[in-house]
Short mmCIF file of C-alpha atoms in Angstrom, two decimals:
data_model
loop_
_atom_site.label_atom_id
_atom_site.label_comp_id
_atom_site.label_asym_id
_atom_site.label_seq_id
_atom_site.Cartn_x
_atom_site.Cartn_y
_atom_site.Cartn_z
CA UNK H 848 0.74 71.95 -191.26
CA UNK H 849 0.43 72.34 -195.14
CA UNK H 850 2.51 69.86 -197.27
CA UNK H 851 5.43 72.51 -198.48
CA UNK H 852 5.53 71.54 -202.57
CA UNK H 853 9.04 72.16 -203.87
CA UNK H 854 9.46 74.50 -206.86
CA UNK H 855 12.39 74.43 -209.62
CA UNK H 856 13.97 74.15 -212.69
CA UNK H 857 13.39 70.35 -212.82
CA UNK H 858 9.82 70.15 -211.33
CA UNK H 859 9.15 72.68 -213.40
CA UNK H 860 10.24 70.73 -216.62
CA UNK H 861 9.20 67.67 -215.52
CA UNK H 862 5.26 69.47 -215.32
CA UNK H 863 6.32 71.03 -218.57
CA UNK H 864 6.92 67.60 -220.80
CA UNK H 865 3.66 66.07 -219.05
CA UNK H 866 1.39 68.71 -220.21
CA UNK H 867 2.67 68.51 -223.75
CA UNK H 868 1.90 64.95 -223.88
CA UNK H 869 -1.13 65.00 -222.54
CA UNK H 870 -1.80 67.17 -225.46
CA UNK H 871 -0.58 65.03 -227.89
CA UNK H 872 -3.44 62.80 -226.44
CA UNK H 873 -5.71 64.93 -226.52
CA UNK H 874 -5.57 66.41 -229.95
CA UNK H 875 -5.29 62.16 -230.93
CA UNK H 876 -8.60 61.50 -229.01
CA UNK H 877 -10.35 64.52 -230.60
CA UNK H 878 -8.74 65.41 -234.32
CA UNK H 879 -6.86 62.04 -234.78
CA UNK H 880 -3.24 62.28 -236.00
CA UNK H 881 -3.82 64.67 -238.98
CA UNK H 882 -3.77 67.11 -236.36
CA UNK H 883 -0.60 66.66 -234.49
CA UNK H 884 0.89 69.34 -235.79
CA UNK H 885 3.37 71.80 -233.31
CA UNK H 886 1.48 74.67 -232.86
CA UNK H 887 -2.25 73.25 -232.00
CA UNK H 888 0.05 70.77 -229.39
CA UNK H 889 1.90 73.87 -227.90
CA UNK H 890 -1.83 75.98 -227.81
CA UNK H 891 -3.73 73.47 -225.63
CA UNK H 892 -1.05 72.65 -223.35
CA UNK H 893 -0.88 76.23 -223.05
CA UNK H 894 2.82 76.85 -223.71
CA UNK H 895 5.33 78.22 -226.03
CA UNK H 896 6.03 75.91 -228.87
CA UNK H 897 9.76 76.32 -228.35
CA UNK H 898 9.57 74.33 -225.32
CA UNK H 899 8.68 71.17 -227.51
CA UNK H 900 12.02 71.65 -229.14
CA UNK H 901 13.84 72.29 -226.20
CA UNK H 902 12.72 69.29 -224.02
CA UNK H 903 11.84 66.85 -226.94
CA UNK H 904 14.27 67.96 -229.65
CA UNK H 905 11.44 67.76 -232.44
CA UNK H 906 7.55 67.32 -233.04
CA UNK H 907 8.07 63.78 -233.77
CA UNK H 908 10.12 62.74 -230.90
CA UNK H 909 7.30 64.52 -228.42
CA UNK H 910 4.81 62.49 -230.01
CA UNK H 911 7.16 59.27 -230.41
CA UNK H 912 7.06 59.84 -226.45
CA UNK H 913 3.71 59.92 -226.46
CA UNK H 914 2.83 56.96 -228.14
CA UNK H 915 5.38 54.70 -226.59
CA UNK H 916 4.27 55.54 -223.29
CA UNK H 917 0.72 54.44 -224.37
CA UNK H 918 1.49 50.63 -226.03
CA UNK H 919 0.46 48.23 -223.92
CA UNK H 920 2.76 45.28 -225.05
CA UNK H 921 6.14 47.65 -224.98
CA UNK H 922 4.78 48.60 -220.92
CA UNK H 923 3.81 45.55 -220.01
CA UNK H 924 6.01 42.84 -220.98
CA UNK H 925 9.08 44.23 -220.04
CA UNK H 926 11.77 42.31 -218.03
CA UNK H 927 9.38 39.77 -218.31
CA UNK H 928 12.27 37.17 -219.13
CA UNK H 929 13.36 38.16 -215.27
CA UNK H 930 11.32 35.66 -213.81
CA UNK H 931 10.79 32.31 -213.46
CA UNK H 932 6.97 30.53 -214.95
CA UNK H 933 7.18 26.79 -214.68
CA UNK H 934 4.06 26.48 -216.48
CA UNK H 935 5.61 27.92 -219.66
CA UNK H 936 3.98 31.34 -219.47
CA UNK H 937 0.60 29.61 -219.54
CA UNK H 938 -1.34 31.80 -217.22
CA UNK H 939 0.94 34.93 -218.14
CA UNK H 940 -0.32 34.46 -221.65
CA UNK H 941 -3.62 34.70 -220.71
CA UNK H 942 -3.43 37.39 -218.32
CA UNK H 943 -1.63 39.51 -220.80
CA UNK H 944 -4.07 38.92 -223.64
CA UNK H 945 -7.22 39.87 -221.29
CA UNK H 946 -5.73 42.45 -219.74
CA UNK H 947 -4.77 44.03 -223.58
CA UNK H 948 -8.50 43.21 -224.66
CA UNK H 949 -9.62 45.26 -221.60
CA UNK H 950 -6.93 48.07 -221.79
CA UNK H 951 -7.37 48.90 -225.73
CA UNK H 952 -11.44 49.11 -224.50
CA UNK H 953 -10.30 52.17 -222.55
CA UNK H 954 -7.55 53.48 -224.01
CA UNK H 955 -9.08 55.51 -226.85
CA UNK H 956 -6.20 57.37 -227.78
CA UNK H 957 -4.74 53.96 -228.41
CA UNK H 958 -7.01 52.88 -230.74
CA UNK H 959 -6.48 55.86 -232.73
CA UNK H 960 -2.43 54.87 -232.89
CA UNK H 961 -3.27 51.57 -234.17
CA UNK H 962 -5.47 52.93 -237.05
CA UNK H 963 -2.85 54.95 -237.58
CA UNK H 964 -0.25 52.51 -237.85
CA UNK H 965 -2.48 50.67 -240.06
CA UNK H 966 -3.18 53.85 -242.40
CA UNK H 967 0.44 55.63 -243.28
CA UNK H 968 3.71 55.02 -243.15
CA UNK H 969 5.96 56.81 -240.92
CA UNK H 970 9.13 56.11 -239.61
CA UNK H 971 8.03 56.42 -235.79
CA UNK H 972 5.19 54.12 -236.26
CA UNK H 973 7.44 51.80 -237.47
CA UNK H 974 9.49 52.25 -234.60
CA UNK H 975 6.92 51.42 -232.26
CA UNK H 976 6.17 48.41 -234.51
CA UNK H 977 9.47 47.38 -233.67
CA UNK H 978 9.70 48.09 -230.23
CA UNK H 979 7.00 46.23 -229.77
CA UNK H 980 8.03 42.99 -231.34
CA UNK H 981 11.06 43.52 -229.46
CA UNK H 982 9.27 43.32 -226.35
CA UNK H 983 6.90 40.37 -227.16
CA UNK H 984 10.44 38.24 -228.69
CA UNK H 985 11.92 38.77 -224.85
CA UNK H 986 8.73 36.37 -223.54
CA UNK H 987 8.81 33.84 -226.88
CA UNK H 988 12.73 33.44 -226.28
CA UNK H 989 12.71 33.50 -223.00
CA UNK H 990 9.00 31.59 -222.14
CA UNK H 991 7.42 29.76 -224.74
CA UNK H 992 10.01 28.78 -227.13
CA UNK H 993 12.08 26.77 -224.52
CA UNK H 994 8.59 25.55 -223.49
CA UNK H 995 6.89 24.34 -226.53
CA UNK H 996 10.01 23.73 -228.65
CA UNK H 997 11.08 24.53 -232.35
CA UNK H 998 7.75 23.08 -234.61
CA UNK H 999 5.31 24.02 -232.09
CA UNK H 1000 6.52 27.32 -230.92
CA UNK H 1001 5.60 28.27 -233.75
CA UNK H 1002 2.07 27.46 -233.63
CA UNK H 1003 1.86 29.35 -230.54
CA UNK H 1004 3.61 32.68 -231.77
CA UNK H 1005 0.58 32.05 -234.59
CA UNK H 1006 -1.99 31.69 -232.02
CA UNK H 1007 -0.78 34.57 -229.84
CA UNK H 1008 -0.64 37.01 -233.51
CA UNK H 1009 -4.41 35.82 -234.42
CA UNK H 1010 -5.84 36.19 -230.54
CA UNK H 1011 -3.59 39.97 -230.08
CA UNK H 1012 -5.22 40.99 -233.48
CA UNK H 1013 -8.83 39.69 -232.87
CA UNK H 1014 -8.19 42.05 -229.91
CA UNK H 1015 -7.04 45.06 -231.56
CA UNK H 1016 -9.81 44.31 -234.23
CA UNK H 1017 -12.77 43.82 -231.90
CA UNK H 1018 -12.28 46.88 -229.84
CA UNK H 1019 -11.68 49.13 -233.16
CA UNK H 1020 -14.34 48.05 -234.21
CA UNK H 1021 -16.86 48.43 -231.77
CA UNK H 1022 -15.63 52.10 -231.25
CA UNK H 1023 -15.88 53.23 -234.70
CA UNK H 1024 -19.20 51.00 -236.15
CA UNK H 1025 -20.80 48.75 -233.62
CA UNK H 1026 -21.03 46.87 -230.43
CA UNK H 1027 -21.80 43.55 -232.25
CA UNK H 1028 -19.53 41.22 -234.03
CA UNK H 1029 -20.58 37.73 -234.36
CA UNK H 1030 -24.19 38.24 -232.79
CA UNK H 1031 -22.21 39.12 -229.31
CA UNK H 1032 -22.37 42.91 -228.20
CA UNK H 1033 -18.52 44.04 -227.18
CA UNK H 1034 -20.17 46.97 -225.24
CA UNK H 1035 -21.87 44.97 -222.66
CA UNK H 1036 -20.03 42.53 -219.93
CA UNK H 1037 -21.72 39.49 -220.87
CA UNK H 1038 -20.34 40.17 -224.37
CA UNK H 1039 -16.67 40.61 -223.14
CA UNK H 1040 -16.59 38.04 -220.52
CA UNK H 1041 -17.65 35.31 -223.81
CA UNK H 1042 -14.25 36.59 -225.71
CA UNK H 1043 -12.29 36.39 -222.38
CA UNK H 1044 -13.48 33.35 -222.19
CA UNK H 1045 -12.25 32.37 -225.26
CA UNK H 1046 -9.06 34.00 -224.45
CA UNK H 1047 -8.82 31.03 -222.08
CA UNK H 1048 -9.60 28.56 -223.65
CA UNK H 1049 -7.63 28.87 -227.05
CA UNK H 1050 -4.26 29.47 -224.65
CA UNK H 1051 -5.20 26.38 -222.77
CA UNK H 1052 -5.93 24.17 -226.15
CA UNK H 1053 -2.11 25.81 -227.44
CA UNK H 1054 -0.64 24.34 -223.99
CA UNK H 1055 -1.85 20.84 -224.64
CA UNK H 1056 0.80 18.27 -225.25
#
């Protein structure tokens, strides 16, 4: 017998908001932010652009939406500080720093936030900025800091900024002019698996006492 798929007001929202997100991503991945604007979002999800105000309350909290449900440190590291890592976050910093390098490979519409973050100022960028630093303080004040200690907690929080960067960087920059950076191609596995590598190996130096 059929699966019987319940109708209704809040199904039918619910639908609703996730079609106007995705296009928000799609009009990201295609025209890039400049063309965000409410009626080309409200044409290819196919809807009314008075629904946008009536289940986001503006443009720019539909696509604050948006991008916050696409950052990978503001989804991924929180309640983090729930738990309990007797090795100081060791092997949670690596697996969080691979997994970004991997996820930012992918995640095209991603990379188009971060150049955009990196090209104008606007208040919900700098939101997501925030949000974001937010999230990453809950594992340094929670992990590493107790871990490592005043002096060299901060060299890690300087290690983890140069290795989450390099990440950001690499995969930007093979998307928009080049799989190879430093004679290594970051299209091919061989290439990747090298700067996971590396991942692993800075993290591990950082842990030495």
């Amino acid at each position: 017998m059929p699966r019987k798929v319940v109708q209704g007001p809040i199904r039918d929202k619910e639908k609703t908001k996730q079609k106007l997100l995705a296009a928000v991503g799609k009009i990201l991945r295609v025209k890039g932010y400049s063309g965000l604007k409410v009626s080309k979002i409200a044409a290819v999800a196919g809807y009314d652009k008075k629904l946008i105000y009536e289940y986001f309350g503006s443009t720019d909290k539909l696509i604050d939406e948006y991008i916050k449900s696409q950052d990978y440190w503001s989804n991924n590291l929180a309640g983090v500080g729930e738990s309990d890592f007797s090795d100081g976050g060791k092997e949670l910093s690596k697996m969080a720093l691979i997994n970004q390098f991997e996820s930012l490979k992918k995640n095209k519409e991603l990379q188009k936030i971060i150049l955009w973050e990196l090209s104008e100022h606007k208040p919900i960028l700098r939101k997501l900025a925030d949000e974001r630093e937010e999230m990453g303080a809950v594992m340094f004040k929670n992990i590493t800091d107790p871990y490592f200690g005043e002096e060299k907690a901060k060299r890690f929080r300087a290690i983890m900024a140069l290795l989450i960067s390099g990440a950001y960087y690499l995969n930007i920059h093979t998307a928009a002019n080049g799989s190879t950076f430093c004679g290594l191609d970051m299209k091919s596995d061989d290439g990747r698996a090298e700067i996971e590598k590396a991942i692993v190996d800075i993290v591990d130096f950082a842990y030495q006492k």
